[in-house]
Coordinates of C-alpha atoms and ligand atoms in Angstrom, one line a residue:
M1 CA 20.6 -26.0 -22.7
P2 CA 19.9 -23.8 -19.3
G3 CA 16.6 -22.6 -18.6
P4 CA 15.8 -18.8 -19.0
D5 CA 16.3 -18.4 -15.5
A6 CA 19.4 -20.3 -15.3
A7 CA 20.9 -17.9 -18.2
A8 CA 19.7 -14.9 -16.2
E9 CA 21.6 -16.2 -13.2
E10 CA 24.7 -16.7 -15.0
T11 CA 24.6 -13.0 -16.6
F12 CA 24.0 -11.9 -12.9
E13 CA 27.1 -13.8 -11.6
D14 CA 29.0 -12.2 -14.9
R15 CA 27.8 -8.8 -14.1
L16 CA 28.6 -9.2 -10.2
R17 CA 32.2 -10.3 -11.2
A18 CA 32.8 -7.6 -13.8
L19 CA 31.2 -4.7 -11.7
V20 CA 32.0 -5.4 -8.1
P21 CA 35.6 -4.1 -8.3
D22 CA 34.4 -0.8 -9.5
L23 CA 32.1 -0.5 -6.5
R24 CA 34.7 -1.4 -4.1
D25 CA 37.1 1.3 -5.6
T26 CA 34.1 3.9 -5.8
L27 CA 33.2 3.2 -2.2
E28 CA 36.9 3.5 -1.1
R29 CA 37.1 7.2 -2.5
V30 CA 33.8 8.1 -0.4
Y31 CA 34.4 5.9 2.8
G32 CA 38.0 5.1 3.1
A33 CA 39.8 1.8 2.5
D34 CA 38.8 0.3 6.1
V35 CA 34.9 1.2 5.6
A36 CA 34.8 0.3 1.9
P37 CA 34.8 -3.7 1.9
G38 CA 32.3 -4.0 4.3
V39 CA 29.9 -1.7 2.4
T40 CA 30.7 -3.5 -0.6
D41 CA 29.7 -6.6 0.7
R42 CA 26.2 -4.9 2.1
L43 CA 25.6 -3.7 -1.3
V44 CA 26.4 -6.9 -3.0
A45 CA 24.1 -8.7 -0.7
I46 CA 21.2 -6.0 -1.5
A47 CA 22.0 -6.6 -5.3
R48 CA 21.5 -10.3 -4.7
G49 CA 18.5 -10.0 -2.8
G50 CA 17.2 -7.7 -5.4
H51 CA 17.9 -9.8 -8.3
E52 CA 16.4 -13.0 -6.7
A53 CA 13.2 -11.1 -6.0
R54 CA 13.1 -9.7 -9.7
P55 CA 10.0 -11.1 -11.6
A56 CA 10.8 -13.0 -14.6
E57 CA 9.2 -10.4 -17.1
L58 CA 11.7 -7.7 -15.9
R59 CA 14.7 -10.3 -16.0
A60 CA 13.6 -10.3 -19.9
L61 CA 13.5 -6.7 -20.2
D62 CA 17.1 -6.5 -18.5
E63 CA 18.0 -8.7 -21.3
E64 CA 16.5 -6.9 -23.8
R65 CA 17.6 -3.6 -22.7
M66 CA 21.5 -5.0 -22.7
R67 CA 20.9 -5.9 -26.2
N68 CA 19.4 -2.6 -27.3
P69 CA 21.2 0.0 -24.8
D70 CA 20.1 2.8 -27.0
W71 CA 16.6 2.5 -26.8
F72 CA 16.2 5.9 -24.8
Q73 CA 18.4 7.9 -27.3
R74 CA 16.4 7.0 -30.6
P75 CA 14.9 9.8 -32.4
G76 CA 11.2 8.3 -32.0
M77 CA 11.6 8.6 -28.0
V78 CA 10.0 11.5 -26.6
G79 CA 9.0 11.6 -22.8
Y80 CA 6.0 13.1 -21.0
A81 CA 5.8 14.6 -17.4
A82 CA 2.8 14.7 -15.4
Y83 CA 1.1 14.7 -11.8
A84 CA -1.0 11.4 -11.9
D85 CA -3.7 13.2 -9.9
R86 CA -3.7 16.2 -12.3
F87 CA -3.5 14.0 -15.4
A88 CA -5.8 11.4 -14.8
G89 CA -7.2 11.3 -11.1
S90 CA -5.5 8.3 -10.2
L91 CA -2.7 5.7 -11.2
A92 CA -5.6 3.4 -12.4
G93 CA -6.7 6.6 -14.3
V94 CA -3.3 7.0 -15.9
G95 CA -3.3 3.4 -17.2
E96 CA -6.7 4.3 -18.7
R97 CA -5.3 7.3 -20.4
A98 CA -2.0 5.2 -21.7
A99 CA -3.6 5.4 -25.3
Y100 CA -3.5 9.2 -25.4
L101 CA 0.3 8.9 -24.5
R102 CA 1.0 6.3 -27.1
D103 CA -0.8 8.3 -29.7
L104 CA 1.4 11.5 -29.0
G105 CA 4.5 9.0 -29.7
V106 CA 5.2 9.2 -26.0
G107 CA 7.6 6.3 -24.7
Y108 CA 8.7 7.6 -21.5
L109 CA 6.3 8.7 -18.7
H110 CA 7.7 10.6 -15.6
L111 CA 4.9 10.8 -13.0
M112 CA 5.6 13.5 -10.2
P113 CA 6.2 12.2 -6.5
L114 CA 3.4 9.6 -5.7
L115 CA 5.1 7.9 -2.9
T116 CA 3.5 8.5 0.3
P117 CA 4.3 12.1 1.4
R118 CA 3.7 13.5 4.7
P119 CA 0.3 15.4 5.0
A120 CA 0.3 18.8 3.2
P121 CA 2.3 20.8 2.9
N122 CA 4.8 18.4 1.5
D123 CA 6.4 20.4 -1.5
G124 CA 4.3 18.7 -4.3
G125 CA 5.1 15.0 -2.8
Y126 CA 8.8 15.9 -2.4
A127 CA 8.8 15.4 1.4
V128 CA 8.3 11.6 1.3
M129 CA 6.8 9.8 4.5
D130 CA 7.2 6.3 3.2
Y131 CA 9.0 5.3 0.2
R132 CA 7.3 1.9 0.0
S133 CA 3.7 2.6 -0.3
V134 CA 1.7 4.8 -2.6
R135 CA -0.1 8.1 -1.8
P136 CA -3.7 6.8 -0.9
D137 CA -5.6 8.8 -3.0
L138 CA -3.9 7.7 -6.4
G139 CA -3.8 3.9 -5.4
T140 CA -1.7 1.2 -3.8
I141 CA 1.7 -0.4 -4.4
D142 CA -0.2 -3.1 -6.5
D143 CA -1.7 -0.3 -8.7
L144 CA 1.7 1.1 -9.1
R145 CA 2.7 -2.4 -10.2
D146 CA -0.3 -2.8 -12.8
L147 CA 0.4 0.7 -14.0
A148 CA 3.9 0.0 -14.7
T149 CA 3.0 -3.2 -16.7
T150 CA 0.1 -1.6 -18.5
L151 CA 2.6 1.1 -19.7
R152 CA 5.4 -1.5 -20.4
A153 CA 2.9 -3.5 -22.6
Q154 CA 2.4 -0.1 -24.7
G155 CA 5.9 0.4 -25.3
I156 CA 5.9 3.5 -22.2
S157 CA 8.7 3.3 -19.4
L158 CA 7.8 4.6 -16.2
C159 CA 10.1 7.2 -14.3
L160 CA 9.5 8.0 -10.4
D161 CA 11.4 10.4 -8.6
L162 CA 13.8 9.2 -5.8
V163 CA 14.0 12.1 -3.6
L164 CA 17.4 11.3 -1.9
N165 CA 18.6 14.4 -0.6
H166 CA 15.7 14.7 2.4
V167 CA 12.9 12.8 3.7
A168 CA 9.8 14.1 5.6
R169 CA 10.1 14.9 9.1
E170 CA 7.2 12.1 9.5
H171 CA 9.5 9.4 7.8
E172 CA 10.4 6.5 10.3
W173 CA 14.0 7.3 10.3
A174 CA 13.1 11.0 11.5
V175 CA 10.7 9.5 13.9
A176 CA 13.1 7.4 15.3
A177 CA 15.7 10.0 15.5
R178 CA 13.2 12.1 17.3
A179 CA 12.7 9.3 19.6
G180 CA 16.3 9.3 20.6
D181 CA 17.5 6.3 18.4
P182 CA 21.5 7.1 18.1
E183 CA 21.7 5.1 14.9
K184 CA 18.8 6.8 13.1
R185 CA 19.8 10.2 14.5
A186 CA 23.1 9.6 12.5
Y187 CA 21.1 9.3 9.3
F188 CA 20.5 13.1 9.3
H189 CA 22.8 16.3 9.8
V190 CA 22.1 17.4 13.4
Y191 CA 24.0 20.1 15.5
D192 CA 23.5 20.6 19.2
D193 CA 24.0 24.4 18.6
R194 CA 24.6 27.0 16.0
T195 CA 28.3 26.6 15.5
G196 CA 28.0 24.2 12.9
P197 CA 25.2 25.8 11.1
D198 CA 26.6 29.1 11.2
A199 CA 29.8 27.8 9.8
F200 CA 27.9 26.3 6.9
E201 CA 25.8 29.1 6.4
A202 CA 28.7 31.5 5.7
T203 CA 28.8 29.9 2.3
L204 CA 25.3 28.5 1.7
P205 CA 23.1 30.0 -0.9
E206 CA 19.0 29.7 0.2
V207 CA 17.2 27.6 -1.8
F208 CA 13.7 28.9 -0.8
P209 CA 14.4 32.3 0.7
D210 CA 10.9 33.1 0.8
F211 CA 9.1 30.6 2.5
A212 CA 12.0 28.7 4.2
P213 CA 14.6 30.9 4.8
G214 CA 18.2 29.5 6.2
S215 CA 19.2 25.9 5.8
F216 CA 18.8 24.5 9.2
T217 CA 16.0 24.2 11.4
W218 CA 15.5 23.9 15.4
D219 CA 13.9 20.9 16.4
D220 CA 12.7 20.4 20.1
E221 CA 12.3 16.7 20.0
L222 CA 15.6 16.3 18.5
A223 CA 17.2 19.0 20.7
G224 CA 19.3 20.2 18.0
W225 CA 19.5 21.8 14.6
V226 CA 18.9 19.7 11.7
W227 CA 20.0 20.4 8.2
T228 CA 17.0 21.4 5.9
T229 CA 18.2 22.8 2.4
F230 CA 14.5 23.0 1.3
N231 CA 11.4 23.4 3.6
D232 CA 11.7 23.0 7.3
Y233 CA 10.0 19.5 7.2
Q234 CA 12.5 18.2 4.5
W235 CA 15.3 16.9 6.4
D236 CA 18.5 16.3 4.6
V237 CA 19.9 12.7 5.2
D238 CA 23.3 12.1 5.9
W239 CA 25.1 10.4 3.0
S240 CA 28.6 10.2 4.5
N241 CA 26.8 7.4 6.5
P242 CA 27.0 4.3 4.4
A243 CA 23.9 3.1 6.0
V244 CA 22.1 5.7 4.0
L245 CA 23.3 4.7 0.9
C246 CA 22.4 1.1 1.6
E247 CA 18.7 2.1 2.5
Y248 CA 18.5 3.7 -0.8
A249 CA 20.2 0.9 -2.7
D250 CA 17.5 -1.4 -1.3
L251 CA 14.5 1.2 -2.0
I252 CA 15.6 1.6 -5.9
L253 CA 15.7 -2.3 -6.4
G254 CA 12.3 -2.7 -4.6
L255 CA 10.7 -0.1 -6.8
A256 CA 12.7 -1.4 -9.9
N257 CA 11.1 -5.0 -9.2
L258 CA 7.7 -3.1 -9.5
G259 CA 8.6 -2.2 -13.1
V260 CA 10.0 1.3 -12.3
E261 CA 12.5 1.8 -15.2
V262 CA 13.7 5.4 -14.4
F263 CA 14.8 7.0 -11.4
R264 CA 14.8 10.8 -11.3
L265 CA 17.4 11.5 -8.8
D266 CA 15.9 14.3 -7.1
A267 CA 17.9 17.6 -6.1
I268 CA 21.0 15.2 -6.5
A269 CA 23.2 18.2 -6.5
F270 CA 22.9 18.7 -2.8
I271 CA 23.5 15.2 -1.3
W272 CA 27.1 15.9 -0.2
K273 CA 28.0 18.8 2.3
R274 CA 31.5 20.4 2.6
L275 CA 32.3 23.3 5.0
G276 CA 33.4 26.6 2.9
T277 CA 31.5 25.4 -0.1
D278 CA 28.0 26.1 -1.2
C279 CA 27.3 22.1 -0.6
Q280 CA 26.3 21.5 -4.3
N281 CA 28.0 19.3 -7.0
Q282 CA 30.7 18.0 -4.5
P283 CA 32.8 15.0 -6.1
E284 CA 31.2 12.6 -3.6
V285 CA 27.6 13.2 -5.5
H286 CA 29.2 11.7 -8.5
E287 CA 30.9 8.7 -6.6
L288 CA 27.6 8.0 -4.8
T289 CA 25.6 8.0 -8.1
R290 CA 28.2 5.7 -9.5
A291 CA 27.9 3.4 -6.6
L292 CA 23.9 3.2 -6.9
R293 CA 24.2 3.0 -10.5
T294 CA 26.7 0.1 -10.1
V295 CA 24.1 -1.7 -7.9
A296 CA 21.4 -1.2 -10.3
R297 CA 23.4 -2.5 -13.3
I298 CA 24.3 -5.6 -11.3
A299 CA 20.7 -6.4 -9.9
A300 CA 18.4 -4.8 -12.5
P301 CA 20.2 -3.5 -15.6
A302 CA 17.1 -2.1 -17.2
V303 CA 17.2 0.7 -15.0
L304 CA 18.3 4.1 -16.0
F305 CA 19.1 7.0 -13.7
K306 CA 18.4 10.5 -14.5
A307 CA 20.2 13.4 -12.6
E308 CA 18.0 16.3 -11.6
A309 CA 21.0 18.9 -11.0
I310 CA 19.6 22.3 -11.9
V311 CA 22.9 23.9 -11.7
G312 CA 25.0 26.3 -13.6
P313 CA 26.6 25.3 -17.1
A314 CA 30.0 24.6 -15.5
D315 CA 28.8 22.0 -13.1
L316 CA 26.3 20.0 -15.6
P317 CA 28.4 17.8 -17.5
A318 CA 29.6 15.8 -14.6
Y319 CA 26.2 14.7 -14.2
L320 CA 26.5 12.6 -17.3
G321 CA 30.1 11.7 -16.4
V322 CA 33.6 13.6 -17.2
G323 CA 36.9 12.1 -16.6
H324 CA 37.0 8.8 -15.1
H325 CA 33.1 8.8 -14.4
H326 CA 32.7 9.0 -18.3
G327 CA 29.5 7.3 -18.9
R328 CA 29.3 5.9 -15.3
V329 CA 27.1 8.2 -13.7
S330 CA 23.5 9.1 -14.8
D331 CA 22.2 8.1 -18.0
L332 CA 20.2 11.2 -18.2
A333 CA 20.3 14.5 -17.1
Y334 CA 18.3 17.6 -17.4
H335 CA 19.8 20.0 -19.9
N336 CA 18.9 23.0 -17.6
G337 CA 21.5 25.3 -19.7
L338 CA 19.6 24.6 -22.7
M339 CA 16.0 25.5 -21.1
V340 CA 17.4 28.8 -20.0
Q341 CA 18.9 29.6 -23.4
V342 CA 15.7 29.1 -25.2
W343 CA 13.8 31.5 -22.8
S344 CA 16.8 34.0 -23.1
M345 CA 16.7 34.0 -26.9
L346 CA 13.1 34.4 -27.1
A347 CA 13.0 37.3 -24.8
S348 CA 16.1 39.0 -26.6
G349 CA 15.5 37.7 -30.0
E350 CA 19.1 36.9 -30.3
V351 CA 21.1 33.8 -30.0
G352 CA 24.7 35.0 -29.2
L353 CA 24.6 34.2 -25.6
A354 CA 23.1 30.9 -26.3
A355 CA 25.3 29.5 -29.0
H356 CA 28.4 30.8 -26.6
A357 CA 27.0 29.3 -23.5
L358 CA 26.2 26.0 -25.2
Q359 CA 29.5 25.7 -27.0
Q360 CA 31.3 25.5 -23.8
L361 CA 29.4 22.2 -22.8
P362 CA 31.3 19.1 -23.8
Q363 CA 29.7 16.3 -26.0
P364 CA 28.1 14.1 -23.4
P365 CA 29.2 10.6 -23.1
S366 CA 27.7 8.6 -26.3
T367 CA 25.8 6.3 -24.1
T368 CA 24.2 8.9 -22.3
A369 CA 21.6 11.7 -23.3
W370 CA 20.6 15.2 -22.1
V371 CA 16.8 15.6 -21.3
T372 CA 15.9 18.3 -23.3
Y373 CA 13.0 20.4 -22.1
V374 CA 11.2 23.8 -22.2
R375 CA 9.1 23.5 -19.0
C376 CA 8.6 21.4 -16.1
H377 CA 6.9 21.4 -12.9
D378 CA 9.5 23.8 -11.4
D379 CA 10.3 27.5 -11.6
I380 CA 12.9 28.8 -13.9
G381 CA 16.2 30.0 -12.7
W382 CA 18.4 32.3 -14.8
A383 CA 21.4 30.0 -14.7
V384 CA 23.4 32.1 -16.9
S385 CA 26.9 32.3 -15.9
D386 CA 28.7 35.4 -15.6
E387 CA 31.6 34.5 -17.7
D388 CA 29.3 33.3 -20.7
A389 CA 27.4 36.8 -20.3
R390 CA 30.5 38.9 -20.3
A391 CA 32.0 36.9 -23.2
V392 CA 29.4 38.1 -25.6
G393 CA 29.5 41.5 -24.2
L394 CA 26.4 41.3 -21.7
D395 CA 26.1 42.5 -18.0
P396 CA 25.5 39.3 -16.6
V397 CA 23.4 40.7 -13.7
A398 CA 21.7 43.2 -16.2
H399 CA 20.5 40.3 -18.4
R400 CA 19.3 38.4 -15.6
R401 CA 17.3 41.3 -14.5
F402 CA 16.0 41.6 -17.8
L403 CA 15.0 38.0 -18.3
S404 CA 13.1 38.3 -14.8
D405 CA 11.4 41.6 -15.8
W406 CA 10.5 40.2 -19.4
Y407 CA 8.9 37.0 -18.1
S408 CA 7.2 38.8 -15.0
G409 CA 5.5 40.9 -17.6
S410 CA 6.9 44.3 -16.3
F411 CA 9.3 44.9 -19.1
P412 CA 7.7 47.3 -21.6
G413 CA 6.5 45.4 -24.5
S414 CA 6.6 42.0 -22.8
W415 CA 4.1 39.4 -24.1
A416 CA 4.8 37.0 -21.1
R417 CA 2.7 36.5 -18.1
G418 CA 4.9 34.7 -15.5
L419 CA 5.1 35.4 -11.8
V420 CA 8.1 36.0 -9.6
F421 CA 9.1 32.9 -7.4
Q422 CA 11.4 33.3 -4.6
E423 CA 12.7 36.7 -4.8
N424 CA 16.2 36.9 -3.3
E425 CA 17.0 40.3 -1.9
A426 CA 20.7 39.3 -1.1
T427 CA 21.5 38.3 -4.7
G428 CA 18.8 40.0 -6.5
D429 CA 17.7 36.6 -8.1
R430 CA 14.1 36.5 -9.0
R431 CA 13.2 33.0 -10.5
I432 CA 10.1 32.4 -12.4
S433 CA 6.7 30.4 -12.6
G434 CA 4.1 30.1 -15.3
S435 CA 2.9 27.7 -18.0
L436 CA 4.8 27.6 -21.4
A437 CA 2.0 29.1 -23.1
S438 CA 1.5 32.1 -20.7
L439 CA 5.2 32.8 -20.9
A440 CA 5.1 32.6 -24.6
G441 CA 2.4 35.2 -25.0
L442 CA -0.7 33.1 -25.5
E443 CA -2.4 34.6 -22.4
V444 CA -2.1 38.3 -23.9
G445 CA -3.1 37.0 -27.4
D446 CA 0.3 37.9 -28.8
P447 CA 0.1 37.1 -32.3
G448 CA 3.5 35.3 -32.2
A449 CA 2.9 33.0 -29.3
A450 CA 1.8 29.7 -31.0
A451 CA 4.9 30.0 -33.2
R452 CA 7.0 30.8 -30.4
I453 CA 5.7 27.7 -28.5
L454 CA 6.3 25.3 -31.4
L455 CA 10.0 27.1 -32.3
A456 CA 10.8 26.3 -28.5
H457 CA 9.7 22.6 -29.0
A458 CA 11.5 22.6 -32.3
V459 CA 14.7 23.4 -30.3
I460 CA 14.5 20.9 -27.8
L461 CA 13.4 18.2 -30.5
S462 CA 16.6 18.7 -32.5
F463 CA 19.2 19.8 -30.2
G464 CA 20.0 16.2 -29.0
G465 CA 18.7 14.2 -26.0
L466 CA 15.6 12.8 -24.9
P467 CA 13.0 15.4 -25.0
V468 CA 10.5 15.8 -22.4
L469 CA 7.1 17.4 -22.9
W470 CA 5.6 19.1 -19.6
M471 CA 1.7 18.1 -19.3
G472 CA -0.5 20.5 -21.0
D473 CA 2.2 22.2 -23.2
E474 CA 0.9 20.1 -26.0
L475 CA -2.4 21.9 -25.7
G476 CA -1.1 25.3 -24.9
L477 CA -2.4 25.5 -21.7
L478 CA -2.2 29.0 -19.8
N479 CA -1.4 29.7 -16.2
D480 CA -4.1 28.2 -14.0
A481 CA -5.8 31.2 -12.5
G482 CA -7.3 29.3 -9.3
W483 CA -3.6 27.9 -8.3
A484 CA -3.9 29.6 -5.0
D485 CA -7.4 28.2 -3.9
D486 CA -6.0 25.0 -2.5
P487 CA -4.5 26.4 1.0
A488 CA -1.8 23.9 0.9
H489 CA -0.7 25.5 -2.5
A490 CA -1.2 29.2 -1.7
A491 CA 2.5 30.0 -0.6
D492 CA 3.9 28.4 -3.8
N493 CA 3.3 29.9 -6.9
R494 CA 4.8 26.9 -8.8
W495 CA 1.2 25.7 -8.8
V496 CA 0.3 28.1 -11.4
H497 CA 2.0 25.8 -14.3
R498 CA 0.6 22.7 -12.8
P499 CA -3.1 22.8 -13.8
R500 CA -5.4 19.9 -14.5
M501 CA -5.8 18.1 -17.6
P502 CA -8.9 19.4 -19.4
W503 CA -10.0 16.0 -20.7
P504 CA -13.2 17.5 -22.3
E505 CA -11.2 20.1 -24.3
V506 CA -8.7 17.5 -25.5
E507 CA -11.7 15.3 -26.7
S508 CA -13.3 18.1 -28.5
G509 CA -10.2 18.0 -30.7
R510 CA -10.2 21.9 -30.5
D511 CA -6.8 23.3 -31.4
P512 CA -7.5 27.0 -32.2
H513 CA -4.0 28.1 -32.4
G514 CA -2.6 24.7 -34.1
I515 CA -0.4 23.9 -31.4
T516 CA -1.2 20.2 -30.9
A517 CA -1.1 19.4 -34.4
G518 CA 2.2 21.6 -34.9
L519 CA 3.6 19.5 -32.2
R520 CA 2.6 16.2 -33.6
H521 CA 4.2 17.1 -36.8
L522 CA 7.4 18.0 -35.2
L523 CA 7.3 14.6 -33.5
D524 CA 6.7 12.9 -36.6
V525 CA 9.3 14.5 -38.6
R526 CA 11.8 13.9 -35.8
R527 CA 11.1 10.2 -35.7
S528 CA 12.0 9.9 -39.2
L529 CA 15.6 11.7 -39.0
P530 CA 18.4 9.5 -38.1
H531 CA 20.7 12.3 -37.4
L532 CA 18.5 13.0 -34.4
H533 CA 19.8 10.1 -32.2
A534 CA 21.1 11.1 -28.9
A535 CA 24.5 9.8 -29.7
S536 CA 24.8 11.9 -32.7
P537 CA 27.4 14.5 -32.1
T538 CA 25.7 18.3 -31.7
E539 CA 27.5 21.0 -32.8
V540 CA 26.4 24.8 -32.0
W541 CA 27.7 27.0 -35.0
D542 CA 28.5 30.8 -34.3
P543 CA 25.7 32.7 -35.5
R544 CA 26.0 34.2 -38.8
D545 CA 22.6 36.0 -38.5
P546 CA 22.4 37.0 -34.9
R547 CA 18.7 36.1 -34.7
V548 CA 19.4 32.3 -35.7
L549 CA 20.5 29.4 -33.8
L550 CA 22.3 26.9 -35.9
V551 CA 22.7 23.2 -34.4
V552 CA 24.3 20.7 -36.7
R553 CA 23.7 17.0 -36.0
R554 CA 26.4 14.8 -37.7
H555 CA 25.4 11.5 -39.4
P556 CA 27.0 9.1 -41.7
S557 CA 24.3 10.1 -44.3
G558 CA 25.5 13.6 -44.0
P559 CA 24.6 16.4 -41.8
L560 CA 21.4 18.0 -40.6
L561 CA 21.3 21.9 -40.0
A562 CA 18.6 22.9 -37.7
A563 CA 18.1 26.6 -37.9
H564 CA 15.9 28.3 -35.7
N565 CA 14.8 32.1 -36.0
M566 CA 14.4 33.1 -32.3
S567 CA 13.3 36.7 -33.4
G568 CA 10.0 38.3 -34.6
E569 CA 11.6 39.3 -37.7
Q570 CA 12.4 37.8 -41.0
A571 CA 16.0 36.2 -40.6
W572 CA 18.5 34.1 -42.9
V573 CA 20.4 31.0 -43.0
S574 CA 23.4 32.1 -45.0
A575 CA 24.8 30.6 -48.1
D576 CA 28.1 30.2 -46.6
V577 CA 26.7 28.1 -43.9
L578 CA 25.3 25.9 -46.3
H579 CA 28.3 25.7 -48.5
W580 CA 30.6 24.7 -45.3
L581 CA 28.0 21.9 -44.6
G582 CA 28.3 20.8 -48.0
L583 CA 24.7 21.4 -48.4
H584 CA 24.2 22.0 -52.2
A585 CA 20.9 24.0 -53.5
D586 CA 19.8 21.2 -55.6
G587 CA 18.8 18.2 -53.4
L588 CA 18.6 20.6 -50.4
H589 CA 15.5 19.4 -48.4
D590 CA 13.6 20.8 -45.4
A591 CA 12.4 18.0 -43.3
L592 CA 9.8 20.3 -41.6
S593 CA 8.0 21.6 -44.6
G594 CA 9.0 18.6 -46.5
T595 CA 10.0 20.8 -49.5
A596 CA 12.8 22.3 -50.9
P597 CA 13.5 25.7 -49.6
S598 CA 13.5 28.6 -52.1
L599 CA 16.6 30.3 -51.7
V600 CA 17.2 33.8 -52.1
E601 CA 20.8 34.4 -53.5
G602 CA 21.9 31.3 -52.0
A603 CA 20.4 32.1 -48.6
V604 CA 17.3 30.4 -46.9
P605 CA 14.8 32.8 -45.7
L606 CA 13.3 32.2 -42.4
E607 CA 10.2 33.5 -41.3
P608 CA 9.6 35.1 -37.7
Y609 CA 9.9 32.4 -35.1
A610 CA 10.5 29.5 -37.9
A611 CA 12.5 26.6 -38.0
V612 CA 14.0 24.5 -40.8
W613 CA 15.6 21.2 -40.4
L614 CA 18.1 20.9 -43.6
H615 CA 19.8 18.1 -45.0
G616 CA 21.0 16.9 -48.1
G617 CA 18.0 15.3 -49.4
S618 CA 16.6 11.8 -49.8
Ligands
GLC1 C1 13.6 19.2 -7.0 C2 12.3 19.5 -7.1 C3 11.3 20.5 -6.7 C4 11.6 20.5 -5.4 C5 13.1 20.0 -4.7 C6 13.1 19.6 -3.3 O1 14.3 20.3 -7.2 O2 12.0 19.5 -8.9 O3 10.1 20.4 -7.0 O4 11.0 21.5 -4.6 O5 13.6 19.0 -5.8 O6 12.6 18.3 -3.5

């Protein structure tokens, strides 16, 4: 019998044989038939090198993940996202706190950017200067490997950002480009004069209109205009240059071999530029993701990709794969549409728009999952499409304005306390910063706040996908009043919802609003429901009561109806909904309360901001 290494070698060769043709075809669609074979050879060499250097323990993980490919889709899986320093000081500190995460049921930890960034300002670490070392105050590469190992031993997969739209101006490629190296200059989009930038800017939206207007920055040393979608110190790399693809493939495998299991493909929507468009969601984005994923599948099949594409609902499904990319691009993608709709429903107390918008999205491939979330480290942009709003009789501009007014607290009667982020005078857009608890009314002491926080979680935990909690939301942390004290943060109010973990408070066990206990209960119930596996189809039903979001999860054992009253009034799950689902009064069970609901004329009453997860019993 071959030893484990020989067996791993054999499966590697099998994967190579099976996947290289697809890699070559993909590259041909991006770079053309002349260039593709050479790039394929280079990527195969990178994959081989990556596989040879892969530690035995991780090769064993590869085998195990190939046997259990649905590990991230199971109802017991929940993620957590945090800044390492704000959560626990350093990478070693995070390892010491792993028990807290485990106790919460966390099986997946996204640590915010921790590879060496340029000195501040660095967009919260999203301006990486060196992808092969760790931010010195957090630890070293060895600490990163140790942390991944510690987490893995506790059943927690580590997710890191792969910032692939841009590098810091201080990254060695940019330094070389500025020093006159033509090969490295070709890693960036550089223009000698304004002709190119002006032509592109005619159709480019601004991402940071407040602190980084425009999408190009003049650089004296470069003697040119360089593409900078985000801040002027974040230089977009040119993915039409195959050398860039090879560099990132190599970086991915290097990090994977340290034990990183999931890569968050930061700002992936922006990596391909095309004149006359908004330079987002271009077809090549998906081809390039597919190429990178194929390389990872060959060399380190345990690795997953998570697309961070905070785009409109029409562009979202492509990140999990539509058409010929079905199931061949990212394994995970942020469900930005659901997140936005949760906030929209809570502000309006109505679910019509959400139900309609969510119904437009196709079922994701069954091997993939949405990342469902209520908050993350970023602002909230009102990605409600004009078509969806109009379809339910809303004026899209007025509705988005209402949401900005509501969540910045300026709308009469609003319980929310958010801040306006990046007001765009040209479009009227106003994005919102703020912690979940402050946006849900806890800061002003609104009596419905805790119920809203739990309800928002109930939606993301039942909708279908891998739910990810944002650090501090499990405690109901309010906006950080001192967010602007650090001069490097003062211009970017997203820091208001990036607080430090108040460990003494956590350890005191105080939970004055029952948020921690309520969330733990939701997670426990979710774990017990096979319907909530991400591969079970999700159906959003037309609302019968305009205040109640109806989500049906199909399962061979019978359907589960997750009904959420998004309003502050008493509402109903009507008898006909139960009837259509074949849920009979006798045997009807609400998994959340653990009881049979008491029906009123065949309908289930729902208290303000309450949820029920109904199924046919046992
Ligand atoms: C992503 C990050 C955001 C960052 C941007 C640029 O959208 O989530 O925080 O500013 O990319 O890297």
